[in-house]
XYZ file of C-alpha atoms in Angstrom:
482
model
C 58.092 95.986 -51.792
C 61.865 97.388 -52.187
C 63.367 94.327 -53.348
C 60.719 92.484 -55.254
C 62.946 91.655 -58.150
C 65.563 89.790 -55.642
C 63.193 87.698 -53.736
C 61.548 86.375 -56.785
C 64.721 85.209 -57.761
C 65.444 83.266 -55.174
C 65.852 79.170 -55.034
C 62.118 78.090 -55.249
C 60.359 80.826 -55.547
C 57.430 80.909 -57.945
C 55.216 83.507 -57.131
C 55.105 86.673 -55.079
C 51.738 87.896 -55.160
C 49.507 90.558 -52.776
C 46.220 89.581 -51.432
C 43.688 91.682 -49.000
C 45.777 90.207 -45.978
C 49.298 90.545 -46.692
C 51.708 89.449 -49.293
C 52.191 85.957 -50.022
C 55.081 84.034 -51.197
C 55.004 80.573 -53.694
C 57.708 78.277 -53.273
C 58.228 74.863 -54.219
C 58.879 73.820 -50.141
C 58.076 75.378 -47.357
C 61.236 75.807 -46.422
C 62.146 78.393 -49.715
C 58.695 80.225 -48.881
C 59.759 80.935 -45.185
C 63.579 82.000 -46.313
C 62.075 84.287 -49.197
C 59.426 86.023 -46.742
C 61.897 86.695 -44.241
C 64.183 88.610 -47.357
C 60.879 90.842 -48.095
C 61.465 94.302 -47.514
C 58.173 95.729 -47.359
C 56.594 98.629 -46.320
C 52.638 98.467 -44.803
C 50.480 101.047 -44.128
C 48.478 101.319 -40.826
C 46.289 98.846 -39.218
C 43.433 98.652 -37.306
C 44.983 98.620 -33.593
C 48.628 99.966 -34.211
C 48.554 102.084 -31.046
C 46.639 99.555 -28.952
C 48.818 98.092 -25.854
C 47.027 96.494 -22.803
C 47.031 99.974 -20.488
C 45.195 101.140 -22.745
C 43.119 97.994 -23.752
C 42.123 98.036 -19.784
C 41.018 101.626 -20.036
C 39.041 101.600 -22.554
C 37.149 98.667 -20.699
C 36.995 100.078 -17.646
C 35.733 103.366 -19.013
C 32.716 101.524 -20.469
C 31.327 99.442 -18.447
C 28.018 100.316 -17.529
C 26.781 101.413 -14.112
C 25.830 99.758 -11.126
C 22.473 100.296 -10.241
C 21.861 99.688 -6.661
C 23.830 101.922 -4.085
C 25.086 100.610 -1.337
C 24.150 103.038 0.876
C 24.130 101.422 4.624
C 23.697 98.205 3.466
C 26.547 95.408 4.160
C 28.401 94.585 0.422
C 30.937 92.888 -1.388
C 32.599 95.058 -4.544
C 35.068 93.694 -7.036
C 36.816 94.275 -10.242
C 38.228 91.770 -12.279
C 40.722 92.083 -15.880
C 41.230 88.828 -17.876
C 43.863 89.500 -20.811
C 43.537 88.733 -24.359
C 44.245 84.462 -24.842
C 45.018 82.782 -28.027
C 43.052 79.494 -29.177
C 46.739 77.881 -29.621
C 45.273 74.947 -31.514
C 48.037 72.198 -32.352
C 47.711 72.673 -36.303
C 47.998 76.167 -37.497
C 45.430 77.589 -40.055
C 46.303 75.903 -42.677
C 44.250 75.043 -46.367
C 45.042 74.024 -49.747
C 43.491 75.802 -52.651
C 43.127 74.898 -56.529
C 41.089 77.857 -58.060
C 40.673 77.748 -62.261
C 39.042 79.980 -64.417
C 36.057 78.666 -63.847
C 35.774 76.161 -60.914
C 37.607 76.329 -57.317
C 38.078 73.288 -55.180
C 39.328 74.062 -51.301
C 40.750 71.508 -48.777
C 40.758 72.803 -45.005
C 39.827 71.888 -41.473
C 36.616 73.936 -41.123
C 33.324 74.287 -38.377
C 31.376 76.304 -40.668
C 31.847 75.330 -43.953
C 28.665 76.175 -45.675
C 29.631 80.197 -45.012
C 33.195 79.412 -45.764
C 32.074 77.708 -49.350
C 29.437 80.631 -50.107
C 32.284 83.409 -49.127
C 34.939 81.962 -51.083
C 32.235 81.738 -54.236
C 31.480 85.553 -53.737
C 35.336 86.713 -53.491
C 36.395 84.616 -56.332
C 33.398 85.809 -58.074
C 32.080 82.143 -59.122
C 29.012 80.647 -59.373
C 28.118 78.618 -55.926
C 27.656 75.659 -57.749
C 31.741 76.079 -59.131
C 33.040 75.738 -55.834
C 33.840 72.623 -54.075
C 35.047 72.482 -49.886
C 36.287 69.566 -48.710
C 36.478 69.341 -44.816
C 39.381 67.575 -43.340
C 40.207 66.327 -40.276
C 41.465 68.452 -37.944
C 42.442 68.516 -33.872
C 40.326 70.864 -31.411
C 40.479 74.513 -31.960
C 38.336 75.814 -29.479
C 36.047 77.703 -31.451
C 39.139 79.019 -33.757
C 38.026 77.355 -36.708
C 34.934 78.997 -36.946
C 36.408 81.236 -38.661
C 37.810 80.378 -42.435
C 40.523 82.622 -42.423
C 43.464 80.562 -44.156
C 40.827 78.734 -46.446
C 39.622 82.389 -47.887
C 43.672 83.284 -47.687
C 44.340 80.112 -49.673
C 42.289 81.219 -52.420
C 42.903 84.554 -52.779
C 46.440 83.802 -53.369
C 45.960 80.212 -55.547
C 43.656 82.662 -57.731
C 46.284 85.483 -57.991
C 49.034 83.063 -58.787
C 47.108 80.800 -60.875
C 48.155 77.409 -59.552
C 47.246 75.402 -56.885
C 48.972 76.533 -53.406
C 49.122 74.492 -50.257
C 48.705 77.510 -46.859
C 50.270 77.033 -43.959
C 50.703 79.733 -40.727
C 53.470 79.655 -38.855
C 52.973 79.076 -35.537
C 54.786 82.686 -34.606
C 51.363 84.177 -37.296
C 48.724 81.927 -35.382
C 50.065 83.266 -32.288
C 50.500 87.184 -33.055
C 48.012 87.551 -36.273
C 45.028 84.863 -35.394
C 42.011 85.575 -33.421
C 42.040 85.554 -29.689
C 39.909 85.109 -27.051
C 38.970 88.949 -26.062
C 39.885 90.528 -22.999
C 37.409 91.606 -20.399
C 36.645 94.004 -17.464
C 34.156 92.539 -14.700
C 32.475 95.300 -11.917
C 30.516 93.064 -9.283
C 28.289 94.431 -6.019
C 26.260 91.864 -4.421
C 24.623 93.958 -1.026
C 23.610 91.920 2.139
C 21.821 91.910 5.267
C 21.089 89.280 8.194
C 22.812 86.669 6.204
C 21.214 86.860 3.136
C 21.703 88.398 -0.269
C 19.842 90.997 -1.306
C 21.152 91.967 -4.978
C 23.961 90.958 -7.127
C 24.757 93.093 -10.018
C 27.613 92.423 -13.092
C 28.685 94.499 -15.716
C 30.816 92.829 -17.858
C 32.779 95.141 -20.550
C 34.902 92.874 -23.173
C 36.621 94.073 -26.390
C 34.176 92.956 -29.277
C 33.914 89.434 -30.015
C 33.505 88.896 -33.672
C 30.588 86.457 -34.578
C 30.507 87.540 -38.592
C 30.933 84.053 -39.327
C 27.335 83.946 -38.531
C 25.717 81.012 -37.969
C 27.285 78.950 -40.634
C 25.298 80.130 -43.569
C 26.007 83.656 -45.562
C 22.439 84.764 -44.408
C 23.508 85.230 -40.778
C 26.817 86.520 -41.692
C 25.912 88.673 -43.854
C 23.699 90.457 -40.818
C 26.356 90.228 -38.541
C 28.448 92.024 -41.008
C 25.920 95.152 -40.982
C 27.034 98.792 -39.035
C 28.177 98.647 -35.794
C 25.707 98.682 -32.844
C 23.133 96.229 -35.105
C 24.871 93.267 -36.458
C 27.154 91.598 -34.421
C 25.859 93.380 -31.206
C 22.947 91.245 -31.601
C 24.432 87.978 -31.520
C 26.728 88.891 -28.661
C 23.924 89.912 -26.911
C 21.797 86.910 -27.788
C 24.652 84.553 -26.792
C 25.582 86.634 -23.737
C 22.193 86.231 -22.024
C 21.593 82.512 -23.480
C 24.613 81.385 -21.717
C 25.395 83.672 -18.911
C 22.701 82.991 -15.640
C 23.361 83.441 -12.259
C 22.463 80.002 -10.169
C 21.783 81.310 -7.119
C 19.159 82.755 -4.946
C 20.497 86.265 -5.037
C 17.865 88.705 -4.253
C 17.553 91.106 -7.695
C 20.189 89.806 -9.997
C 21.327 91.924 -13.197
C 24.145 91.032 -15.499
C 25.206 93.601 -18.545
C 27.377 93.320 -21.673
C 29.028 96.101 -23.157
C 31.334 95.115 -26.193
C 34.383 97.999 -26.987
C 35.430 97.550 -30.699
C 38.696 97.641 -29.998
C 40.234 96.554 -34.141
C 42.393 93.241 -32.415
C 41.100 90.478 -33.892
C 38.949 87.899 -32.202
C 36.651 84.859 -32.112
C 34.950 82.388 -29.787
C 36.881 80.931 -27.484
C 35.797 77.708 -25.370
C 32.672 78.861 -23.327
C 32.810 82.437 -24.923
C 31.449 84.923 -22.025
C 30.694 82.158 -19.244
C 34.217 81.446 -18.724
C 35.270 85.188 -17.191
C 31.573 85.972 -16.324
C 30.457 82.923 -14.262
C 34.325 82.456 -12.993
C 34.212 85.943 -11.608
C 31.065 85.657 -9.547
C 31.997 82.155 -8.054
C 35.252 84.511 -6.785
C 32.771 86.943 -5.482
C 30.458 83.806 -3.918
C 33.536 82.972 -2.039
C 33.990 86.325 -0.674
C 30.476 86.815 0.117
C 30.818 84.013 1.820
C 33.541 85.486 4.033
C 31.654 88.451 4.696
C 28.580 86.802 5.819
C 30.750 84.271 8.006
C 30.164 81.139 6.489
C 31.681 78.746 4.787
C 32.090 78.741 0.839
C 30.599 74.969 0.327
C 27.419 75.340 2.934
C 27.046 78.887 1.473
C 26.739 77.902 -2.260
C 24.317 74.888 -0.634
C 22.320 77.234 0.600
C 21.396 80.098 -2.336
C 21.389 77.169 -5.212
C 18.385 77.045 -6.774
C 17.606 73.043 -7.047
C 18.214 69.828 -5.869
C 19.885 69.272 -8.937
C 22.607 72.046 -8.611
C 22.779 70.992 -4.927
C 23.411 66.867 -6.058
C 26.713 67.733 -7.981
C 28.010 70.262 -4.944
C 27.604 67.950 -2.453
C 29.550 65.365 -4.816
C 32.823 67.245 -4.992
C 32.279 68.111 -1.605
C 31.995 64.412 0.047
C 34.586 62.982 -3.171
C 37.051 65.699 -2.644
C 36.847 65.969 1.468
C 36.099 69.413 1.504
C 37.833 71.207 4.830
C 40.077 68.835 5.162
C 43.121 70.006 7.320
C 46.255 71.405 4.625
C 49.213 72.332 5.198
C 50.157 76.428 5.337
C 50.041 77.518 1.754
C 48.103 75.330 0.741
C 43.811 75.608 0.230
C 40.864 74.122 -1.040
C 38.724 75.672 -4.173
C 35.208 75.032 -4.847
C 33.274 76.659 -7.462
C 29.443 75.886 -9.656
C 28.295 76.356 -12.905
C 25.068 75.678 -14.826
C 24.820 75.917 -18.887
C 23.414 74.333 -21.989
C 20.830 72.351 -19.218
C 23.802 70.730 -17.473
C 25.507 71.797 -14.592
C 28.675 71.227 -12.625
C 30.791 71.508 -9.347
C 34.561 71.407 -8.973
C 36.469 71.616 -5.854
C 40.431 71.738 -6.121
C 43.256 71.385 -4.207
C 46.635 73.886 -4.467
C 49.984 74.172 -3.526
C 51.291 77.465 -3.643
C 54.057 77.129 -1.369
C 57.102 77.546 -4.543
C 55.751 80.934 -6.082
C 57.750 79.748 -9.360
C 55.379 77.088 -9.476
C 52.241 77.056 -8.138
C 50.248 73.997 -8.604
C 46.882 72.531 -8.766
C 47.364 69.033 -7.083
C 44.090 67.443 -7.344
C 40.564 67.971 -8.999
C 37.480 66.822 -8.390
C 34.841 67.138 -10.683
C 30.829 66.280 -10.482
C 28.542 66.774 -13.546
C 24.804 66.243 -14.417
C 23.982 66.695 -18.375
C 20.162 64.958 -17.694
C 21.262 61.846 -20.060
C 24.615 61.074 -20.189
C 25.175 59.312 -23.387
C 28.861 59.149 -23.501
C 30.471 58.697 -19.805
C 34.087 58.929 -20.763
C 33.259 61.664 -23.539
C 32.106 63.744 -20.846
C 34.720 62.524 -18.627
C 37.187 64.065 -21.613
C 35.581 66.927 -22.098
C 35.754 68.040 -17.831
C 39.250 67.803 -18.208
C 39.709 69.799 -20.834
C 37.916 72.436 -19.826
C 39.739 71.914 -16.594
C 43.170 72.719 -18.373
C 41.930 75.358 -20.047
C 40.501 76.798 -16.826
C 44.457 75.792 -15.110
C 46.126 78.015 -18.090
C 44.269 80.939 -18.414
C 43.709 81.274 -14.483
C 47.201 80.504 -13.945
C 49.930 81.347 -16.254
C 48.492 81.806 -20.209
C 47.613 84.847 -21.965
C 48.680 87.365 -24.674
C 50.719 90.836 -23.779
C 49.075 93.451 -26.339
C 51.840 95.778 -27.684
C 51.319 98.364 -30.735
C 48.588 95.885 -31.736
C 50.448 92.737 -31.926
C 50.971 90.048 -28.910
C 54.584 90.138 -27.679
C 53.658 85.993 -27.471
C 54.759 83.825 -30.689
C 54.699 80.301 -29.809
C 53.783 77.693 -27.185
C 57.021 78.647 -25.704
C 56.230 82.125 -24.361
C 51.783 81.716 -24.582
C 52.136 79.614 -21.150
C 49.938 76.977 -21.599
C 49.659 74.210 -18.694
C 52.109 71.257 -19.605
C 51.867 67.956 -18.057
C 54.118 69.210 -14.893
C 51.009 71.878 -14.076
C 48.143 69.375 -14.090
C 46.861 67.999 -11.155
C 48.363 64.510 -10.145
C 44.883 63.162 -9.386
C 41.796 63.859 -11.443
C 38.212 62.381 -10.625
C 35.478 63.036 -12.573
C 32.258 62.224 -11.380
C 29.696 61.366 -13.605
C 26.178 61.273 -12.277
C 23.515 59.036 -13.379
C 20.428 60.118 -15.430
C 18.312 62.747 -14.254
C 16.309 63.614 -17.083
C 15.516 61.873 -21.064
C 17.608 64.441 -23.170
C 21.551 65.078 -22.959
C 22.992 68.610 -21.898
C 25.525 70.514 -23.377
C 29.572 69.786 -22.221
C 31.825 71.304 -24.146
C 31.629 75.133 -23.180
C 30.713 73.531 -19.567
C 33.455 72.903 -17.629
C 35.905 76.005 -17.674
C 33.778 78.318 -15.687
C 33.858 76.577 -12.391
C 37.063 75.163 -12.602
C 38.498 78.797 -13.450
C 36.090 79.930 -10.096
C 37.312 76.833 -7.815
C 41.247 77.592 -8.728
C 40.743 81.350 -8.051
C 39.219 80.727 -5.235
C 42.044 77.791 -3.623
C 44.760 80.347 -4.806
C 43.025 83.722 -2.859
C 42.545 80.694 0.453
C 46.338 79.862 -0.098
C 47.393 83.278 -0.036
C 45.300 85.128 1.701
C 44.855 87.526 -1.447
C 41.841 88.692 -3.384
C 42.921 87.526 -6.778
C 41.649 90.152 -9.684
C 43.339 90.317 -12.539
C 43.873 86.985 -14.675
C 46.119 85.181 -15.603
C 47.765 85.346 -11.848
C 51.570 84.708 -12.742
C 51.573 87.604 -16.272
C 55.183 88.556 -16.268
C 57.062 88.919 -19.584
C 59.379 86.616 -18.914
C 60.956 86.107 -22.585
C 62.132 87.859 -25.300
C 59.546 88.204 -28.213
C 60.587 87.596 -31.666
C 61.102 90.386 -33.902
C 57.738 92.281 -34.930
């Protein structure tokens, strides 16, 4: 730091301190700790992704995902490639914490989903006994799987320790943008082969920069395993969580779907639905097309290949709710799309209007889902639309330009997520009535097929083969200074 001396004697400032993630500044408002960063003239050394920038992001995807296995020889088949770009969790409240760490105790406020590891990390870093260490979990609005990780909470306490006085953390929302964790970007290669109207294989390889589970499962045990050499630890649980979640629903002859995770040094976490979301939204694009190939139409076709009258009961509810093949004018199209997870499983058919290209809208949603016992009707109805809006954003408009390592994206502003102008005037959620005696999942469920049905209105609109998400990815803004 070049002028160390002169921002320490600035109004308000208490402390300048470094921790393992950066330098930190004390003030006595926020305000003063914002104006003395900004005067920092620092100098870093390199980071993990410096020279990363999303050509070569893509490469490196494409270059490993695994093979296809079955040629297609003389057989009929559908191939397709899909890139989904790097997306930020954009939570409302930025990581924030506040930290009081003594000699001999530490007590940490923050909002948290796995506080146990958070509490047992802290003790280790601070180097106090378990027992010494007190977390408090606030409220806090939806992160999306952000808040998994403990980052500002750790931060906090690093820095309250160093300056020896209690410290309230907050990001700005330009660092939770740029410096958080994001959802990771991914490279799909699909070939489902045909003959006499049926399918005969379907075959995914899915390559994705590394998502980083070493949060564990909440407890230092599991972290501490996901934390071991590359390859072992955290390749395990993506694995494990890849094939838990990801399952193709359909009668598809021999069906193979691969994960290969690229350490790529960005950082990134869980995002809502983690793999499902890109995996299960690219196949319901390639359903649609292998629908087209085979000449018939994407609603009967789906019918068809599902697996059970269970799958079929919330298809045909979109279908009959939402009027599916109902006359539209030019430029606009109809969407549908399935999805099955967590023992609950869903349908959404859309309409859209893409007849402004400056702004192309979903108009309506319709939504049908079956968790066995639905406990909470309008939870579930809240939790559809959500993952419907999250589906909207990141299929539409939302995601993060990688340059030199850092997103050229700083605030809500530039990361183009769907305001209440891009949602659909009418939303109907469906909820159907009890089918078995234990509730489903809902949370990760709904953004697969919604991402799937609005790919699939927007390629009917157009007449395009939509591949590479989000749709509408221009840099249209200037990014604030690195």
């Amino acid at each position: 730091m070049a002028n160390l001396a002169a921002v320490r004697a600035m109004p308000g400032v208490l402390h300048v301190v470094t921790v393992a993630t950066g330098v930190a500044v004390v003030a006595e408002t926020f305000g003063q700790a914002l104006d003395a960063r900004a005067a920092l003239q620092v100098t870093w050394g390199p980071g993990p992704a410096d020279q990363l920038s999303d050509a070569a992001v893509r490469s490196a995807l494409r270059a490993a995902t695994a093979p296809l296995l079955v040629p297609p020889l003389l057989t009929a088949h559908v191939d397709a490639e899909f890139d989904f770009a790097f997306v930020s969790h954009a939570p409302m409240e930025t990581n924030s914490a506040i930290a009081d760490v003594r000699e001999d105790r530490a007590e940490i406020w923050s909002g948290l989903k796995s506080p146990i590891v958070a509490r047992e990390t802290i003790a280790a870093d601070l180097g106090l006994p378990l027992d010494k260490v007190t977390v408090h979990v606030v409220q806090a609005g939806g992160s999306f799987g952000r808040r998994l990780f403990f980052d500002a909470a750790l931060e906090a306490a690093r820095i309250s320790k160093a300056c020896r006085r209690p410290v309230r953390l907050m990001w700005t929302r330009v660092d939770d943008t740029r410096h958080g964790r994001m959802r990771p970007a991914t490279h799909h290669k699909i070939r489902a082969t045909h003959l006499l109207g049926e399918v005969l294989s379907f075959e995914h390889r899915v390559a994705a920069a590394e998502t980083d589970f070493r949060h564990g499962l909440g407890e230092i045990i599991t972290a501490t395993a996901a934390s071991l050499p590359p390859g072992i630890g955290n390749a395990t649980l993506a694995q494990t969580l890849f094939l838990t979640t990801v399952k193709s629903p359909y009668h598809f002859g021999l069906t193979t779907q691969v994960l290969t995770e690229v350490p790529t040094g960005v950082p990134t976490g869980s995002w809502r639905s983690v793999y499902s979301a890109n995996t299960r939204g690219a196949e319901e694009i390639v359903v649609d097309e292998l629908a087209a190939a085979t000449g018939r139409d994407p609603y009967r076709f789906r019918r068809t290949f599902l697996k059970t009258a269970a799958q079929r009961a919330v298809l045909d509810k979109v279908a009959t709710e939402g009027n599916w093949g109902r006359a539209l004018p030019a430029g606009c199209a109809q969407g549908i799309a399935f999805h099955e997870e967590y023992k609950s499983r869903t349908a959404c058919l859309v309409e859209i209007d893409t007849r402004d290209p400056e702004h192309i809208r979903v108009t309506k949603a319709f939504i049908a889902v079956d968790v066995g016992l639905p406990v909470n009707p309008r939870g579930l109805e809240a939790q559809m639309i959500g993952g419907l809006t999250d589906a909207l954003s990141t299929t539409l408009k939302a995601g993060l330009h990688l340059d030199k390592g850092l997103p050229l994206e700083g605030s809500y502003s530039q990361f183009h997520w769907a305001r209440q102008r891009d949602t659909p005037r009418e939303v109907r959620v469906f909820v159907l009535p009890a089918t078995g005696t234990e509730p489903g999942g809902a949370g990760e469920l709904g953004v697969p097929a919604a991402v799937g049905a609005i790919a699939n209105a927007y390629a009917r609109a157009t007449g395009t083969k939509p591949r590479s998400f989000p749709l509408d990815f221009d840099v249209d803004f200037t990014p604030y200074p690195r």
